[in-house]
Coordinates of C-alpha atoms and ligand atoms in Angstrom, one line a residue:
X1323 CA 82.2 74.0 70.1
X1324 CA 82.2 72.1 73.5
X1325 CA 79.1 70.6 74.8
X1326 CA 76.5 72.5 78.3
X1327 CA 75.2 70.1 80.1
X1328 CA 72.3 71.0 82.5
X1329 CA 74.2 70.7 85.8
X1330 CA 77.8 69.6 86.8
X1331 CA 79.0 69.7 90.7
X1332 CA 81.9 71.8 91.7
X1333 CA 84.3 69.6 93.9
X1334 CA 87.0 71.9 93.6
X1335 CA 87.3 72.2 97.6
X1336 CA 88.3 70.4 100.1
X1337 CA 85.9 67.2 98.9
X1338 CA 88.7 65.1 97.8
X1339 CA 90.6 65.5 100.5
X1340 CA 87.8 64.8 103.1
X1341 CA 87.1 61.4 100.7
X1342 CA 90.4 60.2 101.2
X1343 CA 90.2 61.1 105.3
X1344 CA 87.4 59.7 105.2
X1345 CA 88.7 56.3 103.2
X1346 CA 92.1 56.0 105.2
X1347 CA 90.2 56.5 108.4
X1348 CA 88.2 53.3 107.6
X1349 CA 85.3 55.1 109.2
X1350 CA 83.4 53.9 105.5
X1351 CA 79.6 53.5 107.3
X1352 CA 77.1 55.5 109.1
X1353 CA 79.3 56.5 111.9
X1354 CA 82.6 58.5 112.0
X1355 CA 83.3 62.8 112.5
X1356 CA 82.0 63.7 109.0
X1357 CA 77.9 63.4 110.4
X1358 CA 78.1 65.0 113.6
X1359 CA 80.1 67.9 111.9
X1360 CA 78.2 68.2 108.8
X1361 CA 74.2 67.9 110.9
X1362 CA 76.0 70.6 113.1
X1363 CA 76.9 73.8 110.0
X1364 CA 74.0 72.5 108.3
X1365 CA 71.1 73.0 111.2
X1366 CA 73.0 76.8 112.0
X1367 CA 72.8 77.2 108.3
X1368 CA 68.7 76.7 107.7
X1369 CA 68.6 78.3 111.4
X1370 CA 66.8 75.9 113.4
X1371 CA 68.4 74.1 116.7
X1372 CA 69.0 70.1 114.7
X1373 CA 69.2 68.3 111.5
X1374 CA 70.0 65.2 110.9
X1375 CA 71.3 63.7 106.9
X1376 CA 70.1 61.2 105.5
X1377 CA 70.6 58.7 102.1
X1378 CA 68.9 61.2 99.6
X1379 CA 65.2 64.1 99.9
X1380 CA 62.8 61.3 99.4
X1381 CA 64.0 59.1 102.4
X1382 CA 64.1 62.4 103.7
X1383 CA 60.5 63.5 102.9
X1384 CA 59.6 59.6 104.0
X1385 CA 60.8 60.6 107.4
X1386 CA 59.3 63.5 107.5
X1387 CA 55.8 62.3 107.1
X1388 CA 56.6 59.5 109.3
X1389 CA 58.3 61.3 111.9
X1390 CA 54.4 63.2 112.4
X1391 CA 52.6 60.2 111.6
X1392 CA 51.4 60.7 108.9
X1393 CA 48.7 57.3 108.5
X1394 CA 47.0 54.8 105.6
X1395 CA 43.6 56.7 104.3
X1396 CA 45.4 60.4 105.5
X1397 CA 45.6 63.0 102.4
X1398 CA 48.1 65.4 102.5
X1399 CA 47.7 69.1 100.1
X1400 CA 50.7 69.2 97.7
X1401 CA 51.4 71.1 94.9
X1402 CA 51.4 70.0 91.2
X1403 CA 54.4 71.4 89.7
X1404 CA 57.2 69.6 91.7
X1405 CA 59.6 66.7 91.5
X1406 CA 57.4 63.7 91.4
X1407 CA 59.4 62.4 95.0
X1408 CA 56.6 65.0 97.2
X1409 CA 54.1 62.8 96.2
X1410 CA 55.4 59.5 96.4
X1411 CA 56.5 60.3 100.0
X1412 CA 53.1 60.6 100.9
X1413 CA 51.6 57.1 99.1
X1414 CA 54.9 55.2 101.1
X1415 CA 52.8 56.7 103.9
X1416 CA 49.5 54.5 102.5
X1417 CA 48.4 57.9 102.4
X1418 CA 47.3 60.3 99.4
X1419 CA 48.6 63.5 97.6
X1420 CA 45.7 66.0 97.1
X1421 CA 47.2 68.2 94.4
X1422 CA 46.8 72.2 94.5
X1423 CA 47.9 74.6 92.1
X1424 CA 50.6 77.1 92.1
X1425 CA 50.6 80.8 92.1
X1426 CA 51.3 82.9 88.8
X1427 CA 53.4 85.2 91.1
X1428 CA 56.3 82.3 92.6
X1429 CA 55.5 79.6 91.1
X1430 CA 54.3 78.1 94.4
X1431 CA 51.4 76.5 96.6
X1432 CA 49.0 78.7 96.5
X1433 CA 47.4 79.7 99.8
X1434 CA 44.1 80.1 98.1
X1435 CA 44.0 76.3 96.8
X1436 CA 44.8 75.2 100.0
X1437 CA 41.4 76.3 101.6
X1438 CA 39.3 75.2 99.0
X1439 CA 41.4 71.7 99.5
X1440 CA 41.4 70.4 102.5
X1441 CA 38.9 67.6 103.8
X1442 CA 37.9 65.8 106.7
X1443 CA 41.2 63.6 106.3
X1444 CA 43.4 66.2 105.5
X1445 CA 46.2 66.0 107.5
X1446 CA 48.7 69.0 106.5
X1447 CA 50.5 70.5 103.8
X1448 CA 54.0 69.7 102.2
X1449 CA 55.0 73.1 100.7
X1450 CA 58.0 73.1 98.0
X1451 CA 60.1 75.9 97.1
X1452 CA 60.0 75.7 93.6
X1453 CA 63.2 75.8 91.5
X1454 CA 65.0 78.0 94.4
X1455 CA 61.7 80.2 95.5
X1456 CA 60.2 79.5 98.6
X1457 CA 56.5 79.1 99.6
X1458 CA 54.1 82.1 101.2
X1459 CA 55.5 80.3 104.6
X1460 CA 52.8 82.9 106.7
X1461 CA 50.0 82.8 104.7
X1462 CA 50.1 78.4 104.9
X1463 CA 51.1 78.0 108.7
X1464 CA 48.0 80.2 109.4
X1465 CA 46.3 77.5 107.2
X1466 CA 47.6 74.5 108.9
X1467 CA 46.4 76.5 112.3
X1468 CA 43.5 77.5 111.6
X1469 CA 42.8 73.7 110.6
X1470 CA 44.7 71.8 112.5
X1471 CA 47.4 70.5 110.1
X1472 CA 51.0 70.2 109.9
X1473 CA 53.1 71.8 107.3
X1474 CA 56.8 69.8 105.7
X1475 CA 58.4 72.1 103.7
X1476 CA 60.6 70.1 100.6
X1477 CA 63.1 72.7 100.4
X1478 CA 65.3 70.3 97.7
X1479 CA 66.1 73.0 95.6
X1480 CA 66.5 75.5 97.3
X1481 CA 69.6 76.0 99.6
X1482 CA 70.2 79.8 101.1
X1483 CA 66.9 80.3 100.3
X1484 CA 65.2 82.8 102.4
X1485 CA 61.1 84.0 103.4
X1486 CA 61.2 87.6 104.8
X1487 CA 64.8 86.8 105.9
X1488 CA 64.0 83.4 107.3
X1489 CA 66.1 81.0 105.4
X1490 CA 65.4 78.1 103.6
X1491 CA 64.5 74.5 106.2
X1492 CA 63.1 76.7 109.2
X1493 CA 59.9 77.9 107.6
X1494 CA 57.7 74.4 108.5
X1495 CA 57.3 72.2 111.6
X1496 CA 60.6 70.3 108.9
X1497 CA 62.0 70.6 106.5
X1498 CA 63.8 68.2 103.8
X1499 CA 66.6 68.8 101.0
X1500 CA 68.5 66.8 98.5
X1501 CA 72.0 66.6 97.8
X1502 CA 72.0 65.3 94.9
X1503 CA 74.0 65.6 91.7
X1504 CA 72.7 68.1 90.1
X1505 CA 71.3 70.6 93.4
X1506 CA 73.4 73.2 94.7
X1507 CA 75.0 71.4 96.7
X1508 CA 75.8 67.9 96.6
X1509 CA 77.7 64.9 97.9
X1510 CA 76.1 62.7 94.3
X1511 CA 73.0 61.5 97.0
X1512 CA 72.4 62.9 99.9
X1513 CA 69.4 64.8 102.3
X1514 CA 68.9 65.9 105.6
X1515 CA 66.1 67.0 107.4
X1516 CA 66.2 70.1 109.5
X1517 CA 63.4 71.1 112.6
X1518 CA 64.0 72.9 116.0
X1519 CA 61.5 69.8 117.2
X1520 CA 63.8 68.2 119.5
X1521 CA 61.4 65.2 119.9
X1522 CA 60.6 65.2 116.1
X1523 CA 63.6 64.8 115.3
X1524 CA 64.4 62.1 118.2
X1525 CA 62.1 60.3 116.1
X1526 CA 63.3 60.5 113.5
X1527 CA 66.9 59.5 114.0
X1528 CA 65.1 56.4 115.3
X1529 CA 63.0 55.9 112.0
X1530 CA 66.2 56.5 110.4
X1531 CA 68.4 53.7 111.8
X1532 CA 65.9 50.5 111.8
X1533 CA 64.3 51.8 114.5
X1534 CA 66.2 50.9 116.9
X1535 CA 66.6 52.0 120.5
X1536 CA 69.2 54.5 121.5
X1537 CA 69.2 52.9 124.7
X1538 CA 69.5 49.1 123.9
X1539 CA 71.5 47.4 121.2
X1540 CA 69.2 45.4 119.2
X1541 CA 65.9 46.4 120.4
X1542 CA 63.7 47.6 118.3
X1543 CA 60.6 49.3 119.2
X1544 CA 59.0 50.5 116.1
X1545 CA 59.3 49.4 112.1
X1546 CA 62.4 51.8 111.4
X1547 CA 64.6 51.9 107.8
X1548 CA 67.6 52.1 107.2
X1549 CA 67.4 56.0 105.4
X1550 CA 71.1 56.5 107.3
X1551 CA 74.3 59.0 105.4
X1552 CA 77.6 57.9 104.3
X1553 CA 80.8 59.2 106.5
X1554 CA 82.3 59.7 103.1
X1555 CA 79.1 61.3 101.4
X1556 CA 78.9 63.9 104.9
X1557 CA 82.7 64.3 104.0
X1558 CA 82.2 65.5 100.5
X1559 CA 78.9 67.7 102.4
X1560 CA 81.0 69.1 104.8
X1561 CA 83.0 69.9 102.5
X1562 CA 80.1 71.4 99.7
X1563 CA 79.2 73.3 103.5
X1564 CA 82.8 75.6 103.9
X1565 CA 83.0 77.4 99.9
X1566 CA 78.1 77.3 100.2
X1567 CA 79.0 81.7 100.1
X1568 CA 80.9 81.3 97.4
X1569 CA 79.0 79.0 95.3
X1570 CA 76.2 80.7 95.6
X1571 CA 77.7 83.8 94.8
X1572 CA 79.3 82.2 91.8
X1573 CA 75.7 80.6 91.1
X1574 CA 73.7 84.0 91.3
X1575 CA 76.5 85.5 89.3
X1576 CA 75.5 82.8 86.5
X1577 CA 71.6 83.9 87.2
X1578 CA 72.3 87.8 86.1
X1579 CA 74.0 86.7 83.1
X1580 CA 70.9 85.2 82.3
X1581 CA 69.0 87.5 83.2
X1582 CA 70.2 90.7 81.2
X1583 CA 70.8 88.2 77.9
X1584 CA 67.4 87.3 78.0
X1585 CA 65.8 90.7 79.1
X1586 CA 63.5 92.3 76.2
X1587 CA 62.9 88.5 74.1
X1588 CA 59.5 88.9 73.1
X1589 CA 57.7 85.6 74.4
X1590 CA 60.7 84.4 76.4
X1591 CA 59.4 85.0 80.5
X1592 CA 61.8 84.8 83.5
X1593 CA 61.0 83.5 86.5
X1594 CA 58.9 86.0 89.5
X1595 CA 60.6 86.8 92.6
X1596 CA 58.1 87.4 95.3
X1597 CA 59.1 90.8 97.0
X1598 CA 59.7 89.3 100.2
X1599 CA 62.2 86.2 98.9
X1600 CA 65.1 86.0 98.6
X1601 CA 65.7 83.0 96.3
X1602 CA 68.4 80.9 95.8
X1603 CA 70.0 79.4 92.5
X1604 CA 69.2 76.4 91.6
X1605 CA 68.5 75.9 87.6
X1606 CA 67.6 78.5 85.5
X1607 CA 64.5 79.3 84.0
X1608 CA 62.6 80.5 81.0
X1609 CA 59.5 80.3 80.1
X1610 CA 58.2 80.3 76.0
X1611 CA 55.2 81.9 74.9
X1612 CA 54.7 80.1 71.9
X1613 CA 52.7 82.7 69.8
X1614 CA 54.8 85.4 70.5
X1615 CA 58.6 83.5 70.7
X1616 CA 57.5 82.3 67.1
X1617 CA 58.8 78.9 68.3
X1618 CA 57.2 76.4 70.5
X1619 CA 59.0 75.1 74.0
X1620 CA 60.1 71.8 72.7
X1621 CA 61.1 73.5 69.5
X1622 CA 63.2 75.8 71.3
X1623 CA 64.9 72.9 73.5
X1624 CA 65.3 70.8 70.4
X1625 CA 67.0 73.5 68.8
X1626 CA 68.7 74.1 71.8
X1627 CA 70.2 70.6 71.8
X1628 CA 71.1 70.8 68.4
X1629 CA 73.9 72.9 69.5
X1630 CA 74.9 71.2 71.9
X1631 CA 72.4 72.5 74.7
X1632 CA 71.3 70.4 77.2
X1633 CA 68.3 71.6 78.9
X1634 CA 65.4 70.7 81.2
X1635 CA 61.6 71.2 80.2
X1636 CA 59.9 72.0 83.9
X1637 CA 58.1 68.5 85.7
X1638 CA 55.0 67.2 84.2
X1639 CA 52.2 68.0 86.6
X1640 CA 52.4 65.1 89.0
X1641 CA 47.9 64.7 88.5
X1642 CA 48.4 63.8 85.2
X1643 CA 51.0 60.8 85.8
X1644 CA 49.9 57.5 85.5
X1645 CA 50.9 56.5 89.7
X1646 CA 48.3 59.7 90.5
X1647 CA 45.5 60.7 87.2
X1648 CA 43.0 57.7 87.2
X1649 CA 42.9 59.1 91.6
X1650 CA 44.2 61.7 91.1
X1651 CA 41.9 64.1 93.5
X1652 CA 42.3 67.7 93.2
X1653 CA 38.9 68.5 95.2
X1654 CA 37.6 69.5 91.1
X1655 CA 39.4 73.1 91.1
X1656 CA 41.8 73.4 87.6
X1657 CA 44.9 73.6 87.8
X1658 CA 45.5 75.9 85.0
X1659 CA 48.8 77.1 86.5
X1660 CA 50.5 74.4 87.0
X1661 CA 49.2 73.0 83.6
X1662 CA 50.8 76.5 81.6
X1663 CA 54.1 76.9 83.2
X1664 CA 54.7 73.3 82.6
X1665 CA 54.0 72.9 79.4
X1666 CA 56.1 76.4 78.4
X1667 CA 58.6 76.2 81.0
X1668 CA 62.5 75.2 80.1
X1669 CA 65.8 75.1 82.7
X1670 CA 69.2 76.2 81.4
X1671 CA 72.8 75.7 82.1
X1672 CA 73.6 76.5 85.5
X1673 CA 76.8 75.0 87.2
X1674 CA 79.5 77.0 88.7
X1675 CA 82.7 76.1 85.8
X1676 CA 79.5 77.9 82.9
X1677 CA 81.9 80.4 80.9
X1678 CA 80.2 83.8 80.5
X1679 CA 80.5 83.1 76.7
X1680 CA 78.9 80.2 77.2
X1681 CA 75.9 81.7 78.8
X1682 CA 76.1 84.3 76.2
X1683 CA 76.1 81.7 73.8
X1684 CA 73.2 80.6 74.8
X1685 CA 71.3 83.6 75.3
X1686 CA 73.0 84.0 71.6
X1687 CA 70.6 81.2 70.6
X1688 CA 67.7 81.6 72.5
X1689 CA 67.4 85.6 70.9
X1690 CA 68.4 83.9 68.2
X1691 CA 71.0 86.5 67.3
Ligands
LIG2106 C1 65.7 66.7 93.9 C2 64.1 66.3 94.8 C3 63.4 65.5 95.2 C4 64.8 64.6 95.7 O1 66.1 64.2 96.0 P1 66.1 62.5 96.7 O2 67.7 63.1 96.6 O3 67.1 62.8 94.2 O4 65.7 61.7 96.3 C5 62.5 66.3 96.4 N1 62.2 67.0 95.8 C6 62.3 67.6 95.1 C7 61.5 69.2 94.5 C8 63.4 67.9 94.8 O5 64.1 68.4 93.3

């Protein structure tokens, strides 16, 4: 039986041709036509006026926070249930993440928990569109306005998702994306920021390119970073963008087949979707209620692994990890939903080449039939 990996990029369109074109043209560094083309197309895809491509999603988060002038000693409210990059980027600025819980109905940041966590040093909020489900942007933005805070949308896992009809990437002052190898669209490593704010865009571009003045070569008004993307990576992204609707449709079919195969399995829960959400089909999620299911989450993962099916447990709550646990700021709130999801959730294999028979095999193993 074939081993089924968790993720695998689909590079079956113009990816090879565009990369070869970049190589043959010798435009392989951070100038080249694919970068501008991708930035224009991606901004339109996200329903915003501007996009800046960068070398990865973590750099995108760092640039978003620097662009918004986050400073040492400041605090940023962040959900604890997310990939570590969300909180690391806050630390890169010398600021501290304040971790809050997620909502059971979306698995994303809980607006009521934000209200309770705002303090005198709070400067902003990072929402995460977790596992493809958009956060409740209107509720979060209203709280932000009330307290004079900015909002960053970490949309790394939510390519093509929508909130009340508005695309992920357009739901905050600035949004960030990752194009890591397991994301819906990929360039291996890659990232982007999206915004409607021309000044913020200019500052992000300055910070991305070592801080060099666009009008005056080798004059650096600020300390910047080299967070540029290569034309080769952008070539891959242009090819992925051509097939984005196909990629999304194929993955939605995979989600539908998993949902059908796993409905009504005692003790197995599926990812909720708020009525206003159109989710992005990133990695299919299930939760295991060990008592009802008769087997623990980890035992199920081990059984799937032994049968050649790769899975991944949900993220470990960030407020419990060594870099954050000692001085973890949770404002005393209990993060019960985060902890329960983290202990019970699994991501199942999700990638374009996954065969219906393979989905059925995974579902059969979970149903134990
Ligand atoms: C993948 C991911 C990132 C970071 O992406 P990289 O491109 O690997 O740096 C950030 N936030 C979330 C929620 C992610 O899933």
